mmCIF file of C-alpha atoms in Angstrom:
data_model
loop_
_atom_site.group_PDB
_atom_site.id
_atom_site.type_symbol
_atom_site.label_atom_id
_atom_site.label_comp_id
_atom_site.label_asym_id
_atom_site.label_seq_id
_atom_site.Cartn_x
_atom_site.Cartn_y
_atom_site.Cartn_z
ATOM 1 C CA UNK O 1 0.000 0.000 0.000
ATOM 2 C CA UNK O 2 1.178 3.441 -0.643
ATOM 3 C CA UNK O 3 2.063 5.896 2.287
ATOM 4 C CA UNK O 4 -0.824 8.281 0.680
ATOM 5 C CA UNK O 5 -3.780 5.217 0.327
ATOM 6 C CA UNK O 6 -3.046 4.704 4.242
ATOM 7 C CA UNK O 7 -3.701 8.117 5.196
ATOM 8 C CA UNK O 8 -6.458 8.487 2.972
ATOM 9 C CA UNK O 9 -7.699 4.782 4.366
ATOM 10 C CA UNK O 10 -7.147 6.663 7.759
ATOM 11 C CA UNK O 11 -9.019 9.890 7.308
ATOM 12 C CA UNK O 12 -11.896 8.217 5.579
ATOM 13 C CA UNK O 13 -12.503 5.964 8.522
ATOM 14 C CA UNK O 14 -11.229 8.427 11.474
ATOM 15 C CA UNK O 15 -11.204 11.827 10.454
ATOM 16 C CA UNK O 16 -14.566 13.145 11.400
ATOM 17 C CA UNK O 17 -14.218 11.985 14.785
ATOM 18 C CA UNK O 18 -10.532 12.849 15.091
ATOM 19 C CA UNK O 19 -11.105 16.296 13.742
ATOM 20 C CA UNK O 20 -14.036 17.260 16.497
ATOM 21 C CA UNK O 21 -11.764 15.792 19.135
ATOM 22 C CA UNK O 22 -9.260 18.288 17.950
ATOM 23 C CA UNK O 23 -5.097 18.235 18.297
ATOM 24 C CA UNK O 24 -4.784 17.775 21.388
ATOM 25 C CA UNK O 25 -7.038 15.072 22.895
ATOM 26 C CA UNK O 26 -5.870 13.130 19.353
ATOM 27 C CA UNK O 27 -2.179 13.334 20.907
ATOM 28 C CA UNK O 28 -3.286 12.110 24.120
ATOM 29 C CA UNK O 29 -4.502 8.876 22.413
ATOM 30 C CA UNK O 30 -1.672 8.849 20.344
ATOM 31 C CA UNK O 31 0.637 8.820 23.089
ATOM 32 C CA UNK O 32 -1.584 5.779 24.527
ATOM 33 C CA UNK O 33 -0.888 3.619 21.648
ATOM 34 C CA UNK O 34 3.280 4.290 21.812
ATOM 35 C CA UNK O 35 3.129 3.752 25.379
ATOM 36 C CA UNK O 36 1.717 0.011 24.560
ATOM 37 C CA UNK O 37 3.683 -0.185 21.895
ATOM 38 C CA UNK O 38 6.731 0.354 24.587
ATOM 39 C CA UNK O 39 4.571 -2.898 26.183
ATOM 40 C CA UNK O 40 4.884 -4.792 23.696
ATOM 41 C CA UNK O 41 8.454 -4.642 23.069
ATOM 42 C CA UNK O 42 9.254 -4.881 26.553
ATOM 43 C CA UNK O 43 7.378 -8.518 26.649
ATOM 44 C CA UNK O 44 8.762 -9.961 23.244
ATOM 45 C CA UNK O 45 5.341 -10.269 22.027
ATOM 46 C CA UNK O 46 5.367 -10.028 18.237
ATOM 47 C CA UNK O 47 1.865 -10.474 17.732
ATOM 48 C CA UNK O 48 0.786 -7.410 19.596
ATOM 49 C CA UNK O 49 4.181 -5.603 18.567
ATOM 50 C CA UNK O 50 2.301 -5.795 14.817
ATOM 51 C CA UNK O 51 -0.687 -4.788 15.868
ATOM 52 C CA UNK O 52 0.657 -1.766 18.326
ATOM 53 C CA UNK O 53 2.935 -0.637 15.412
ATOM 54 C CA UNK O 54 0.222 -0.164 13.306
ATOM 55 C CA UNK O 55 -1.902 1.497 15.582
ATOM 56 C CA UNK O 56 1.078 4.238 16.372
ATOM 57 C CA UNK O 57 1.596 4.135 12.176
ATOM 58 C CA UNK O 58 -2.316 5.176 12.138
ATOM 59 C CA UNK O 59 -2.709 7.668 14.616
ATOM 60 C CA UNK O 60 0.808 9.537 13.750
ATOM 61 C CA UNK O 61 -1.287 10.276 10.231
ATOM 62 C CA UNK O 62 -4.286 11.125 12.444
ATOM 63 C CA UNK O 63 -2.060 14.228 13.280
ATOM 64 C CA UNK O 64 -0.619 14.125 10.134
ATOM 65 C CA UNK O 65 -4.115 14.997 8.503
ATOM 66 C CA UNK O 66 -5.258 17.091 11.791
ATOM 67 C CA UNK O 67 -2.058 19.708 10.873
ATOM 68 C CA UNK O 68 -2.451 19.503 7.525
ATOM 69 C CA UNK O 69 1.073 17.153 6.591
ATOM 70 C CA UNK O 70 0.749 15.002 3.487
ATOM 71 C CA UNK O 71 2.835 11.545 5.103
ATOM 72 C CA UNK O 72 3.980 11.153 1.248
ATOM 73 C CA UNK O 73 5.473 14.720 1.383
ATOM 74 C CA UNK O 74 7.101 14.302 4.787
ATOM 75 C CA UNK O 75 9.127 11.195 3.729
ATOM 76 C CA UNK O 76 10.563 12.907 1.128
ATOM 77 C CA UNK O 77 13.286 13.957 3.604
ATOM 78 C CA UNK O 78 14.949 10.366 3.244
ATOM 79 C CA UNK O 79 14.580 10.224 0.149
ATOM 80 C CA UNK O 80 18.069 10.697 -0.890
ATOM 81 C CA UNK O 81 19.532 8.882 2.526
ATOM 82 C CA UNK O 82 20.022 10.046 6.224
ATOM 83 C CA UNK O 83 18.887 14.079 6.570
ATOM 84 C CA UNK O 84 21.999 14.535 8.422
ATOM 85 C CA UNK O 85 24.818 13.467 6.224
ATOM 86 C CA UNK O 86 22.847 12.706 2.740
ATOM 87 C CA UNK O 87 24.708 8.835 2.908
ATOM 88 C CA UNK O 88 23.179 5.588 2.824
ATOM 89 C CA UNK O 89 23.918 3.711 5.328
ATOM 90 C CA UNK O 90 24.092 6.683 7.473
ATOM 91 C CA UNK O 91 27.597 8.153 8.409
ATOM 92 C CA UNK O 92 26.553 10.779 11.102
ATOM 93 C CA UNK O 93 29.654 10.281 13.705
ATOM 94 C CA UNK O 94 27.147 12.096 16.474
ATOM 95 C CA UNK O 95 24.716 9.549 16.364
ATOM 96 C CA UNK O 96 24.774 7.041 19.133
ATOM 97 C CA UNK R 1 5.794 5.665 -2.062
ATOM 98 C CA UNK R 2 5.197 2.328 -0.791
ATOM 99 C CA UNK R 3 4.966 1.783 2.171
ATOM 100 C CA UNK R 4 7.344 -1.081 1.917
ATOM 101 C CA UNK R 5 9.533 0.792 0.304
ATOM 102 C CA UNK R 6 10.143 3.536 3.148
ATOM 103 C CA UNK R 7 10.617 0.470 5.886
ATOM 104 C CA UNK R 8 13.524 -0.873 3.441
ATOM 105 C CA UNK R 9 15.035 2.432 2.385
ATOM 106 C CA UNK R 10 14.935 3.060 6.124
ATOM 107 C CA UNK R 11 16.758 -0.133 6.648
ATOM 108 C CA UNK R 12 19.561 0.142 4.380
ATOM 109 C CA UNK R 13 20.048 3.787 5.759
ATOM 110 C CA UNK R 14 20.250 3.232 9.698
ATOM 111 C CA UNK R 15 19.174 -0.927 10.085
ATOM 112 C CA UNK R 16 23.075 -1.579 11.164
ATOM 113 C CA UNK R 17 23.440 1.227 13.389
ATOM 114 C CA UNK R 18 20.250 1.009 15.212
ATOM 115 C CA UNK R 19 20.554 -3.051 15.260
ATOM 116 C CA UNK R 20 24.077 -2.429 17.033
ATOM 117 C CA UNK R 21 22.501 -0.313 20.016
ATOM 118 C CA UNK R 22 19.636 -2.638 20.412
ATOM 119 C CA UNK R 23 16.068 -2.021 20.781
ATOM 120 C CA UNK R 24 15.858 -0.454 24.089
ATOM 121 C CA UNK R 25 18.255 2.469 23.130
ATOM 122 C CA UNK R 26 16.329 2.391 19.760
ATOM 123 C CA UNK R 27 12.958 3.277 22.051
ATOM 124 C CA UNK R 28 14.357 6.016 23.171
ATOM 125 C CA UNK R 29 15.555 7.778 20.024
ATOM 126 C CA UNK R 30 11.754 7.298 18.958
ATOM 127 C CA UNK R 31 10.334 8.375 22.390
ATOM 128 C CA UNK R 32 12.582 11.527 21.900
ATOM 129 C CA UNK R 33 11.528 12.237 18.328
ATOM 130 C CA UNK R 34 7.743 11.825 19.620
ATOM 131 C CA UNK R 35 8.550 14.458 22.229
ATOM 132 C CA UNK R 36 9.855 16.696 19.521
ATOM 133 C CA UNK R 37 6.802 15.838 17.429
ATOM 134 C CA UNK R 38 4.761 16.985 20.548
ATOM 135 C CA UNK R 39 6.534 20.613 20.778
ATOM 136 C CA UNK R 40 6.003 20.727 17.199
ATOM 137 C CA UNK R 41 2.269 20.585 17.116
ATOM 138 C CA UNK R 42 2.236 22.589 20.364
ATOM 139 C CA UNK R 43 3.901 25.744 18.505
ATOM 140 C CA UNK R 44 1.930 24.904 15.450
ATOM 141 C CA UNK R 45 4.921 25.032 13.363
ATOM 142 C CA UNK R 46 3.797 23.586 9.989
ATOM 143 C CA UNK R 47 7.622 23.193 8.748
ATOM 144 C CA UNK R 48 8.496 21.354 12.349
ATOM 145 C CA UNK R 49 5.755 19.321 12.246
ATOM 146 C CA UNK R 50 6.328 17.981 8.880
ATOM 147 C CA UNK R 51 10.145 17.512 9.417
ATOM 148 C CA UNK R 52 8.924 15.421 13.276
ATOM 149 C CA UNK R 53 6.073 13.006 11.469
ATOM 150 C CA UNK R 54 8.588 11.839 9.145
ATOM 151 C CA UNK R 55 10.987 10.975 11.645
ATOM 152 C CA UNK R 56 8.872 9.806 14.211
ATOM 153 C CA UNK R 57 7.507 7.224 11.527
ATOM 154 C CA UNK R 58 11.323 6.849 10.236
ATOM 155 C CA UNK R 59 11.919 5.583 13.933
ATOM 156 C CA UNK R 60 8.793 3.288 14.089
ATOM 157 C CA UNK R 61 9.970 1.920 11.070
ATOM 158 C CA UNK R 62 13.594 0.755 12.358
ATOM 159 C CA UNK R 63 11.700 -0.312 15.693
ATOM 160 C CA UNK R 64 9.415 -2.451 13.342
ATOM 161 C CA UNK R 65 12.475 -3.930 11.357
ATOM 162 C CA UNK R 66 14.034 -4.627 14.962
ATOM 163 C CA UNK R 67 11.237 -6.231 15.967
ATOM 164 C CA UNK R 68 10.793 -8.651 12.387
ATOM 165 C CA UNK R 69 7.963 -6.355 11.726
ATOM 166 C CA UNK R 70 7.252 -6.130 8.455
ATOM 167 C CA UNK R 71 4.964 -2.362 8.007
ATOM 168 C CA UNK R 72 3.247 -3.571 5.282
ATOM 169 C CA UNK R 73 1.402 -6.518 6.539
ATOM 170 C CA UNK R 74 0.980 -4.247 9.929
ATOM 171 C CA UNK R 75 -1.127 -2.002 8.173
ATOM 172 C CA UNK R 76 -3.550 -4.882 7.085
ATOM 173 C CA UNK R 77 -5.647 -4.548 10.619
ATOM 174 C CA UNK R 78 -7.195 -1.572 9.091
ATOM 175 C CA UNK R 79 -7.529 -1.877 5.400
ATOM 176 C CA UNK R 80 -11.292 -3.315 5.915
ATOM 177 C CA UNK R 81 -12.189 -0.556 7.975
ATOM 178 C CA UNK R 82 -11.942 0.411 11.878
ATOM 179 C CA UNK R 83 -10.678 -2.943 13.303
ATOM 180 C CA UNK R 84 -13.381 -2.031 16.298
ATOM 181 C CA UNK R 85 -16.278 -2.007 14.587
ATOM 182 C CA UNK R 86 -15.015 -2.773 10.858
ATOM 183 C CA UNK R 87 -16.616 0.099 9.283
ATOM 184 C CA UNK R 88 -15.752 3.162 7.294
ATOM 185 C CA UNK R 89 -16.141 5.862 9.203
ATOM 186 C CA UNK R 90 -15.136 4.220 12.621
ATOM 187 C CA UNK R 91 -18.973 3.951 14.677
ATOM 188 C CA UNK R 92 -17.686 2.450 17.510
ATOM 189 C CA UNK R 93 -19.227 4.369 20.426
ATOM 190 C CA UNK R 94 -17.042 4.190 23.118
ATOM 191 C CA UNK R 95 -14.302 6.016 21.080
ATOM 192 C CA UNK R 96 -13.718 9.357 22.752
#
């Protein structure tokens, strides 16, 4: 699937109810799902490390669409290889 | 841009590195981007927000790969609809 059909997928089934929620209480339930995503890591469970990945994947273009960010557009910054020192693999010597 | 194809270009750009320092030093590169993502939306800085989304789903991506996540099939929970209720829009009624 493309980066654009998932956010599209995503604001046709969340939108309306994402959009009267507004920014903020969207974040807050963002924020829930990467905190069991954190849960899932920690116990090794791959199962719900799939499913908690794609929930974080789906509300970070919930905010995405709430601020007005096309995902497609935002990737574009890796495009041509790390942001910081335009290589692939990445060369940055500050990155630990 | 496939999805697919941003998990892989992702990989061949910081896979190595971020395999090396493991995935609970990987968490907290995302956790940090998320926080950044947070200040973004908070000063409703359209450039900043754009430049955190992509990395915060760059760094969900290399926490995927970590995990033997592949983004693609991830995704899959929602492309029949809300995986609540499994309809387009969402009508599940004890969504906030």
């Amino acid at each position: 699937m493309h980066i654009s059909e998932f956010q599209e997928l995503i604001e046709r089934t969340y939108f309306e109810r994402d959009s009267a929620r507004g920014l903020g209480g969207t974040y807050m339930w963002f924020s829930e799902e990467v905190g069991e995503l954190a849960t899932a890591l920690r116990r090794n469970d791959k199962d719900a490390m799939e499913e908690e990945i794609a929930d974080v994947f789906a509300w970070l273009c919930t905010l995405a669409s709430l601020a007005g960010v096309r995902m497609e557009d935002a990737v574009r910054k890796y495009a041509d290889g790390c942001p910081g020192c335009r290589r692939i693999p990445c060369d940055c010597s500050d990155k630990e």
